[in-house]
C-alpha cells in the first residue's frame, strides 16, 4: 500500500531506538489489529509510539503478527527450504511464501547458520556418487567395446601409423637447416706457447 502525502508526518520527531518494551508492543499490536497498518510511517504517530515507520513494520512482521511461528525448524520445513533454494536461489521472500508463519529474515538466518553446510555436504556426496557411477559405467563400456568401436580404433591406429612414417618425397622437399660436419677449410697454426689462429688456404 502506498502512502498519501497527507498521511506522512510533517515534522521529524526524535525516534526512540533500541529494544521494544512490552507496552510499545501492545500499543502497536492493538493499533494494527484494529486499524490495519496502511502507511507504516503514519502508524507510530497514530499509535502514540516514538518509533519510526520502518521499526514498526519490522517489529510487526518479525515478532508481533498473528500466526507467527517461533522456535526450531522442523525437518519438513528444512527439506522445503532446501528444495526451494535449489530452484529459486537466495529469494528469501518467495521461499517464505511456502512456509506459513516463518519470516524471510528467519529463513535466511537459518540457511546461513545451518542449512548451507548441510546443502553443500549433500550436493558433494551426490556429485561424488554421480562421478563414481559415471566412471564405473565407462569402465564397463571399456571392458566390452562394440564391434563398431573396434573397427574405428583399428582404422585410427592405421592412420596414426601412416602419419608416423614420413615418405621420402617429404624428406627431399624439406631443406636441411644444418650442414653435416666437414673437414675444416683452414689450418690451425700452433706454436710452442699458444695457438695463433687459423690460416685459410
PDB file of C-alpha atoms in Angstrom:
ATOM      1  CA  UNK A   1       0.000   0.000   0.000  1.00  0.00           C
ATOM      2  CA  UNK A   2       1.246   3.449  -0.814  1.00  0.00           C
ATOM      3  CA  UNK A   3       1.137   6.432   1.494  1.00  0.00           C
ATOM      4  CA  UNK A   4      -0.863   9.573   0.821  1.00  0.00           C
ATOM      5  CA  UNK A   5       1.194  12.758   1.215  1.00  0.00           C
ATOM      6  CA  UNK A   6      -1.244  13.884   3.919  1.00  0.00           C
ATOM      7  CA  UNK A   7      -0.589  10.694   5.943  1.00  0.00           C
ATOM      8  CA  UNK A   8       3.134  11.352   6.185  1.00  0.00           C
ATOM      9  CA  UNK A   9       4.305  13.365   9.176  1.00  0.00           C
ATOM     10  CA  UNK A  10       5.328  16.966   8.523  1.00  0.00           C
ATOM     11  CA  UNK A  11       7.960  17.275  11.241  1.00  0.00           C
ATOM     12  CA  UNK A  12      10.554  14.659  12.085  1.00  0.00           C
ATOM     13  CA  UNK A  13      10.272  13.919  15.792  1.00  0.00           C
ATOM     14  CA  UNK A  14      13.031  12.211  17.730  1.00  0.00           C
ATOM     15  CA  UNK A  15      12.643   8.468  17.365  1.00  0.00           C
ATOM     16  CA  UNK A  16      13.382   6.026  20.091  1.00  0.00           C
ATOM     17  CA  UNK A  17      15.878   3.267  19.266  1.00  0.00           C
ATOM     18  CA  UNK A  18      16.810   0.003  20.875  1.00  0.00           C
ATOM     19  CA  UNK A  19      14.719  -2.719  22.498  1.00  0.00           C
ATOM     20  CA  UNK A  20      10.956  -2.566  22.389  1.00  0.00           C
ATOM     21  CA  UNK A  21       9.128  -2.511  25.712  1.00  0.00           C
ATOM     22  CA  UNK A  22       6.055  -4.736  26.308  1.00  0.00           C
ATOM     23  CA  UNK A  23       3.879  -1.562  26.424  1.00  0.00           C
ATOM     24  CA  UNK A  24       5.108  -0.490  22.975  1.00  0.00           C
ATOM     25  CA  UNK A  25       4.467  -3.974  21.618  1.00  0.00           C
ATOM     26  CA  UNK A  26       0.919  -3.919  22.987  1.00  0.00           C
ATOM     27  CA  UNK A  27       0.190  -0.455  21.522  1.00  0.00           C
ATOM     28  CA  UNK A  28       1.453  -1.491  18.098  1.00  0.00           C
ATOM     29  CA  UNK A  29      -0.449  -4.800  18.192  1.00  0.00           C
ATOM     30  CA  UNK A  30      -3.698  -3.144  19.234  1.00  0.00           C
ATOM     31  CA  UNK A  31      -3.453  -0.403  16.619  1.00  0.00           C
ATOM     32  CA  UNK A  32      -2.597  -2.675  13.658  1.00  0.00           C
ATOM     33  CA  UNK A  33      -5.237  -5.280  14.556  1.00  0.00           C
ATOM     34  CA  UNK A  34      -7.896  -2.566  14.866  1.00  0.00           C
ATOM     35  CA  UNK A  35      -6.990  -0.194  12.012  1.00  0.00           C
ATOM     36  CA  UNK A  36      -4.563  -2.133   9.790  1.00  0.00           C
ATOM     37  CA  UNK A  37      -1.127  -0.772   9.043  1.00  0.00           C
ATOM     38  CA  UNK A  38      -1.820   1.334   5.929  1.00  0.00           C
ATOM     39  CA  UNK A  39       1.173   3.623   5.599  1.00  0.00           C
ATOM     40  CA  UNK A  40       3.850   2.475   8.038  1.00  0.00           C
ATOM     41  CA  UNK A  41       5.242   5.983   8.537  1.00  0.00           C
ATOM     42  CA  UNK A  42       1.868   7.122   9.946  1.00  0.00           C
ATOM     43  CA  UNK A  43       1.459   4.098  12.266  1.00  0.00           C
ATOM     44  CA  UNK A  44       3.785   5.269  15.079  1.00  0.00           C
ATOM     45  CA  UNK A  45       2.136   8.711  15.197  1.00  0.00           C
ATOM     46  CA  UNK A  46      -1.405   7.326  15.289  1.00  0.00           C
ATOM     47  CA  UNK A  47      -0.469   4.580  17.777  1.00  0.00           C
ATOM     48  CA  UNK A  48       1.344   7.043  20.062  1.00  0.00           C
ATOM     49  CA  UNK A  49       4.792   5.473  19.620  1.00  0.00           C
ATOM     50  CA  UNK A  50       8.104   7.322  19.462  1.00  0.00           C
ATOM     51  CA  UNK A  51       9.429   4.997  16.767  1.00  0.00           C
ATOM     52  CA  UNK A  52       9.892   5.358  13.034  1.00  0.00           C
ATOM     53  CA  UNK A  53       7.736   3.546  10.479  1.00  0.00           C
ATOM     54  CA  UNK A  54      10.447   1.069   9.472  1.00  0.00           C
ATOM     55  CA  UNK A  55      10.988  -0.024  13.060  1.00  0.00           C
ATOM     56  CA  UNK A  56       7.220  -0.577  13.498  1.00  0.00           C
ATOM     57  CA  UNK A  57       6.977  -2.543  10.260  1.00  0.00           C
ATOM     58  CA  UNK A  58       9.877  -4.854  11.152  1.00  0.00           C
ATOM     59  CA  UNK A  59       8.599  -5.346  14.706  1.00  0.00           C
ATOM     60  CA  UNK A  60       5.158  -6.294  13.394  1.00  0.00           C
ATOM     61  CA  UNK A  61       6.363  -8.606  10.612  1.00  0.00           C
ATOM     62  CA  UNK A  62       9.101 -10.370  12.567  1.00  0.00           C
ATOM     63  CA  UNK A  63       7.628 -10.516  16.100  1.00  0.00           C
ATOM     64  CA  UNK A  64       4.027  -9.422  16.621  1.00  0.00           C
ATOM     65  CA  UNK A  65       1.830 -10.505  13.732  1.00  0.00           C
ATOM     66  CA  UNK A  66      -0.588 -13.360  14.425  1.00  0.00           C
ATOM     67  CA  UNK A  67       0.265 -16.868  13.187  1.00  0.00           C
ATOM     68  CA  UNK A  68       3.991 -16.279  13.503  1.00  0.00           C
ATOM     69  CA  UNK A  69       5.995 -19.430  14.254  1.00  0.00           C
ATOM     70  CA  UNK A  70       8.843 -19.253  16.701  1.00  0.00           C
ATOM     71  CA  UNK A  71      11.444 -21.834  17.591  1.00  0.00           C
ATOM     72  CA  UNK A  72      13.243 -24.610  15.775  1.00  0.00           C
ATOM     73  CA  UNK A  73      12.543 -25.525  12.169  1.00  0.00           C
ATOM     74  CA  UNK A  74      11.019 -28.945  11.571  1.00  0.00           C
ATOM     75  CA  UNK A  75      12.638 -31.450   9.202  1.00  0.00           C
ATOM     76  CA  UNK A  76       9.823 -30.907   6.700  1.00  0.00           C
ATOM     77  CA  UNK A  77      10.420 -27.134   6.754  1.00  0.00           C
ATOM     78  CA  UNK A  78      14.153 -27.670   6.227  1.00  0.00           C
ATOM     79  CA  UNK A  79      13.528 -30.007   3.283  1.00  0.00           C
ATOM     80  CA  UNK A  80      11.164 -27.415   1.787  1.00  0.00           C
ATOM     81  CA  UNK A  81      13.807 -24.693   2.153  1.00  0.00           C
ATOM     82  CA  UNK A  82      16.485 -26.900   0.538  1.00  0.00           C
ATOM     83  CA  UNK A  83      14.211 -27.840  -2.378  1.00  0.00           C
ATOM     84  CA  UNK A  84      13.107 -24.241  -2.968  1.00  0.00           C
ATOM     85  CA  UNK A  85      16.665 -22.926  -2.682  1.00  0.00           C
ATOM     86  CA  UNK A  86      17.756 -25.285  -5.476  1.00  0.00           C
ATOM     87  CA  UNK A  87      15.188 -23.697  -7.800  1.00  0.00           C
ATOM     88  CA  UNK A  88      14.858 -20.102  -6.521  1.00  0.00           C
ATOM     89  CA  UNK A  89      18.280 -19.385  -5.041  1.00  0.00           C
ATOM     90  CA  UNK A  90      18.512 -16.682  -2.345  1.00  0.00           C
ATOM     91  CA  UNK A  91      14.992 -15.278  -2.892  1.00  0.00           C
ATOM     92  CA  UNK A  92      14.015 -15.484   0.765  1.00  0.00           C
ATOM     93  CA  UNK A  93      10.666 -13.672   0.497  1.00  0.00           C
ATOM     94  CA  UNK A  94       9.491 -16.108  -2.198  1.00  0.00           C
ATOM     95  CA  UNK A  95      10.659 -19.064  -0.102  1.00  0.00           C
ATOM     96  CA  UNK A  96       8.833 -17.630   2.938  1.00  0.00           C
ATOM     97  CA  UNK A  97       5.546 -17.694   1.000  1.00  0.00           C
ATOM     98  CA  UNK A  98       5.743 -21.513   1.029  1.00  0.00           C
ATOM     99  CA  UNK A  99       6.381 -21.647   4.789  1.00  0.00           C
ATOM    100  CA  UNK A 100       3.411 -20.043   6.593  1.00  0.00           C
ATOM    101  CA  UNK A 101       4.354 -18.415   9.861  1.00  0.00           C
ATOM    102  CA  UNK A 102       8.045 -18.064   9.012  1.00  0.00           C
ATOM    103  CA  UNK A 103       9.684 -14.763   8.076  1.00  0.00           C
ATOM    104  CA  UNK A 104      12.106 -14.312   5.232  1.00  0.00           C
ATOM    105  CA  UNK A 105      14.727 -12.998   7.656  1.00  0.00           C
ATOM    106  CA  UNK A 106      14.360 -16.030   9.918  1.00  0.00           C
ATOM    107  CA  UNK A 107      14.685 -18.393   6.935  1.00  0.00           C
ATOM    108  CA  UNK A 108      17.758 -16.523   5.675  1.00  0.00           C
ATOM    109  CA  UNK A 109      19.422 -16.692   9.099  1.00  0.00           C
ATOM    110  CA  UNK A 110      18.665 -20.411   9.435  1.00  0.00           C
ATOM    111  CA  UNK A 111      20.079 -21.032   5.941  1.00  0.00           C
ATOM    112  CA  UNK A 112      23.364 -19.237   6.595  1.00  0.00           C
ATOM    113  CA  UNK A 113      23.873 -20.651  10.087  1.00  0.00           C
ATOM    114  CA  UNK A 114      22.937 -24.292   9.489  1.00  0.00           C
ATOM    115  CA  UNK A 115      21.338 -25.390   6.203  1.00  0.00           C
ATOM    116  CA  UNK A 116      24.060 -24.078   3.900  1.00  0.00           C
ATOM    117  CA  UNK A 117      26.602 -26.579   5.259  1.00  0.00           C
ATOM    118  CA  UNK A 118      24.069 -29.402   5.002  1.00  0.00           C
ATOM    119  CA  UNK A 119      23.180 -28.355   1.439  1.00  0.00           C
ATOM    120  CA  UNK A 120      26.779 -28.358   0.200  1.00  0.00           C
ATOM    121  CA  UNK A 121      27.525 -31.594   2.038  1.00  0.00           C
ATOM    122  CA  UNK A 122      24.542 -33.275   0.322  1.00  0.00           C
ATOM    123  CA  UNK A 123      25.499 -31.782  -3.054  1.00  0.00           C
ATOM    124  CA  UNK A 124      29.092 -33.004  -2.613  1.00  0.00           C
ATOM    125  CA  UNK A 125      28.049 -36.583  -1.834  1.00  0.00           C
ATOM    126  CA  UNK A 126      25.579 -36.598  -4.757  1.00  0.00           C
ATOM    127  CA  UNK A 127      28.209 -35.317  -7.204  1.00  0.00           C
ATOM    128  CA  UNK A 128      30.707 -37.871  -5.856  1.00  0.00           C
ATOM    129  CA  UNK A 129      28.179 -40.688  -6.355  1.00  0.00           C
ATOM    130  CA  UNK A 130      27.421 -39.344  -9.837  1.00  0.00           C
ATOM    131  CA  UNK A 131      31.097 -39.299 -10.836  1.00  0.00           C
ATOM    132  CA  UNK A 132      31.658 -42.768  -9.388  1.00  0.00           C
ATOM    133  CA  UNK A 133      28.667 -44.190 -11.284  1.00  0.00           C
ATOM    134  CA  UNK A 134      29.823 -42.456 -14.487  1.00  0.00           C
ATOM    135  CA  UNK A 135      33.334 -43.889 -14.116  1.00  0.00           C
ATOM    136  CA  UNK A 136      32.002 -47.395 -13.400  1.00  0.00           C
ATOM    137  CA  UNK A 137      29.759 -47.176 -16.473  1.00  0.00           C
ATOM    138  CA  UNK A 138      32.702 -46.083 -18.624  1.00  0.00           C
ATOM    139  CA  UNK A 139      34.803 -48.980 -17.218  1.00  0.00           C
ATOM    140  CA  UNK A 140      32.080 -51.432 -18.224  1.00  0.00           C
ATOM    141  CA  UNK A 141      31.971 -49.893 -21.686  1.00  0.00           C
ATOM    142  CA  UNK A 142      35.766 -50.219 -21.978  1.00  0.00           C
ATOM    143  CA  UNK A 143      35.688 -53.880 -20.927  1.00  0.00           C
ATOM    144  CA  UNK A 144      33.177 -54.806 -23.607  1.00  0.00           C
ATOM    145  CA  UNK A 145      33.629 -52.495 -26.606  1.00  0.00           C
ATOM    146  CA  UNK A 146      31.251 -52.866 -29.505  1.00  0.00           C
ATOM    147  CA  UNK A 147      32.477 -54.248 -32.893  1.00  0.00           C
ATOM    148  CA  UNK A 148      31.902 -50.839 -34.444  1.00  0.00           C
ATOM    149  CA  UNK A 149      34.193 -49.252 -31.834  1.00  0.00           C
ATOM    150  CA  UNK A 150      36.874 -51.904 -32.507  1.00  0.00           C
ATOM    151  CA  UNK A 151      36.783 -51.073 -36.257  1.00  0.00           C
ATOM    152  CA  UNK A 152      37.052 -47.370 -35.506  1.00  0.00           C
ATOM    153  CA  UNK A 153      40.024 -47.941 -33.186  1.00  0.00           C
ATOM    154  CA  UNK A 154      41.757 -50.104 -35.801  1.00  0.00           C
ATOM    155  CA  UNK A 155      41.283 -47.505 -38.534  1.00  0.00           C
ATOM    156  CA  UNK A 156      42.550 -44.715 -36.264  1.00  0.00           C
ATOM    157  CA  UNK A 157      45.578 -46.877 -35.369  1.00  0.00           C
ATOM    158  CA  UNK A 158      46.371 -47.455 -39.074  1.00  0.00           C
ATOM    159  CA  UNK A 159      46.077 -43.764 -39.868  1.00  0.00           C
ATOM    160  CA  UNK A 160      48.381 -42.872 -36.976  1.00  0.00           C
ATOM    161  CA  UNK A 161      50.942 -45.429 -38.203  1.00  0.00           C
ATOM    162  CA  UNK A 162      50.905 -43.905 -41.678  1.00  0.00           C
ATOM    163  CA  UNK A 163      51.427 -40.477 -40.153  1.00  0.00           C
ATOM    164  CA  UNK A 164      54.479 -41.638 -38.163  1.00  0.00           C
ATOM    165  CA  UNK A 165      56.402 -42.863 -41.267  1.00  0.00           C
ATOM    166  CA  UNK A 166      57.035 -39.821 -43.470  1.00  0.00           C
ATOM    167  CA  UNK A 167      57.561 -40.550 -47.128  1.00  0.00           C
ATOM    168  CA  UNK A 168      60.838 -39.918 -48.916  1.00  0.00           C
ATOM    169  CA  UNK A 169      59.286 -37.162 -51.020  1.00  0.00           C
ATOM    170  CA  UNK A 170      58.588 -35.102 -47.916  1.00  0.00           C
ATOM    171  CA  UNK A 171      62.227 -35.501 -46.778  1.00  0.00           C
ATOM    172  CA  UNK A 172      63.520 -34.276 -50.153  1.00  0.00           C
ATOM    173  CA  UNK A 173      61.334 -31.212 -50.164  1.00  0.00           C
ATOM    174  CA  UNK A 174      62.324 -30.081 -46.650  1.00  0.00           C
ATOM    175  CA  UNK A 175      65.567 -28.040 -46.719  1.00  0.00           C
ATOM    176  CA  UNK A 176      68.249 -29.050 -44.273  1.00  0.00           C
ATOM    177  CA  UNK A 177      68.806 -26.457 -41.608  1.00  0.00           C
ATOM    178  CA  UNK A 178      72.287 -27.565 -40.614  1.00  0.00           C
ATOM    179  CA  UNK A 179      75.082 -28.842 -42.789  1.00  0.00           C
ATOM    180  CA  UNK A 180      76.793 -32.025 -41.832  1.00  0.00           C
ATOM    181  CA  UNK A 181      80.217 -31.598 -40.237  1.00  0.00           C
ATOM    182  CA  UNK A 182      83.018 -31.484 -42.830  1.00  0.00           C
ATOM    183  CA  UNK A 183      86.746 -31.023 -42.714  1.00  0.00           C
ATOM    184  CA  UNK A 184      87.752 -27.519 -41.733  1.00  0.00           C
ATOM    185  CA  UNK A 185      88.713 -25.274 -44.629  1.00  0.00           C
ATOM    186  CA  UNK A 186      91.613 -23.665 -42.796  1.00  0.00           C
ATOM    187  CA  UNK A 187      94.660 -24.991 -40.970  1.00  0.00           C
ATOM    188  CA  UNK A 188      95.362 -24.365 -37.349  1.00  0.00           C
ATOM    189  CA  UNK A 189      98.706 -22.736 -36.674  1.00  0.00           C
ATOM    190  CA  UNK A 190     100.204 -23.924 -33.447  1.00  0.00           C
ATOM    191  CA  UNK A 191     103.405 -22.564 -31.931  1.00  0.00           C
ATOM    192  CA  UNK A 192     105.150 -23.718 -28.804  1.00  0.00           C
ATOM    193  CA  UNK A 193     103.425 -21.255 -26.492  1.00  0.00           C
ATOM    194  CA  UNK A 194      99.874 -20.837 -27.797  1.00  0.00           C
ATOM    195  CA  UNK A 195      97.515 -21.181 -30.658  1.00  0.00           C
ATOM    196  CA  UNK A 196      97.928 -18.265 -33.008  1.00  0.00           C
ATOM    197  CA  UNK A 197      94.923 -18.566 -35.194  1.00  0.00           C
ATOM    198  CA  UNK A 198      93.600 -20.142 -38.316  1.00  0.00           C
ATOM    199  CA  UNK A 199      95.269 -19.803 -41.647  1.00  0.00           C
ATOM    200  CA  UNK A 200      92.930 -20.111 -44.588  1.00  0.00           C
ATOM    201  CA  UNK A 201      94.177 -21.620 -47.805  1.00  0.00           C
TER     202      UNK A 201
END
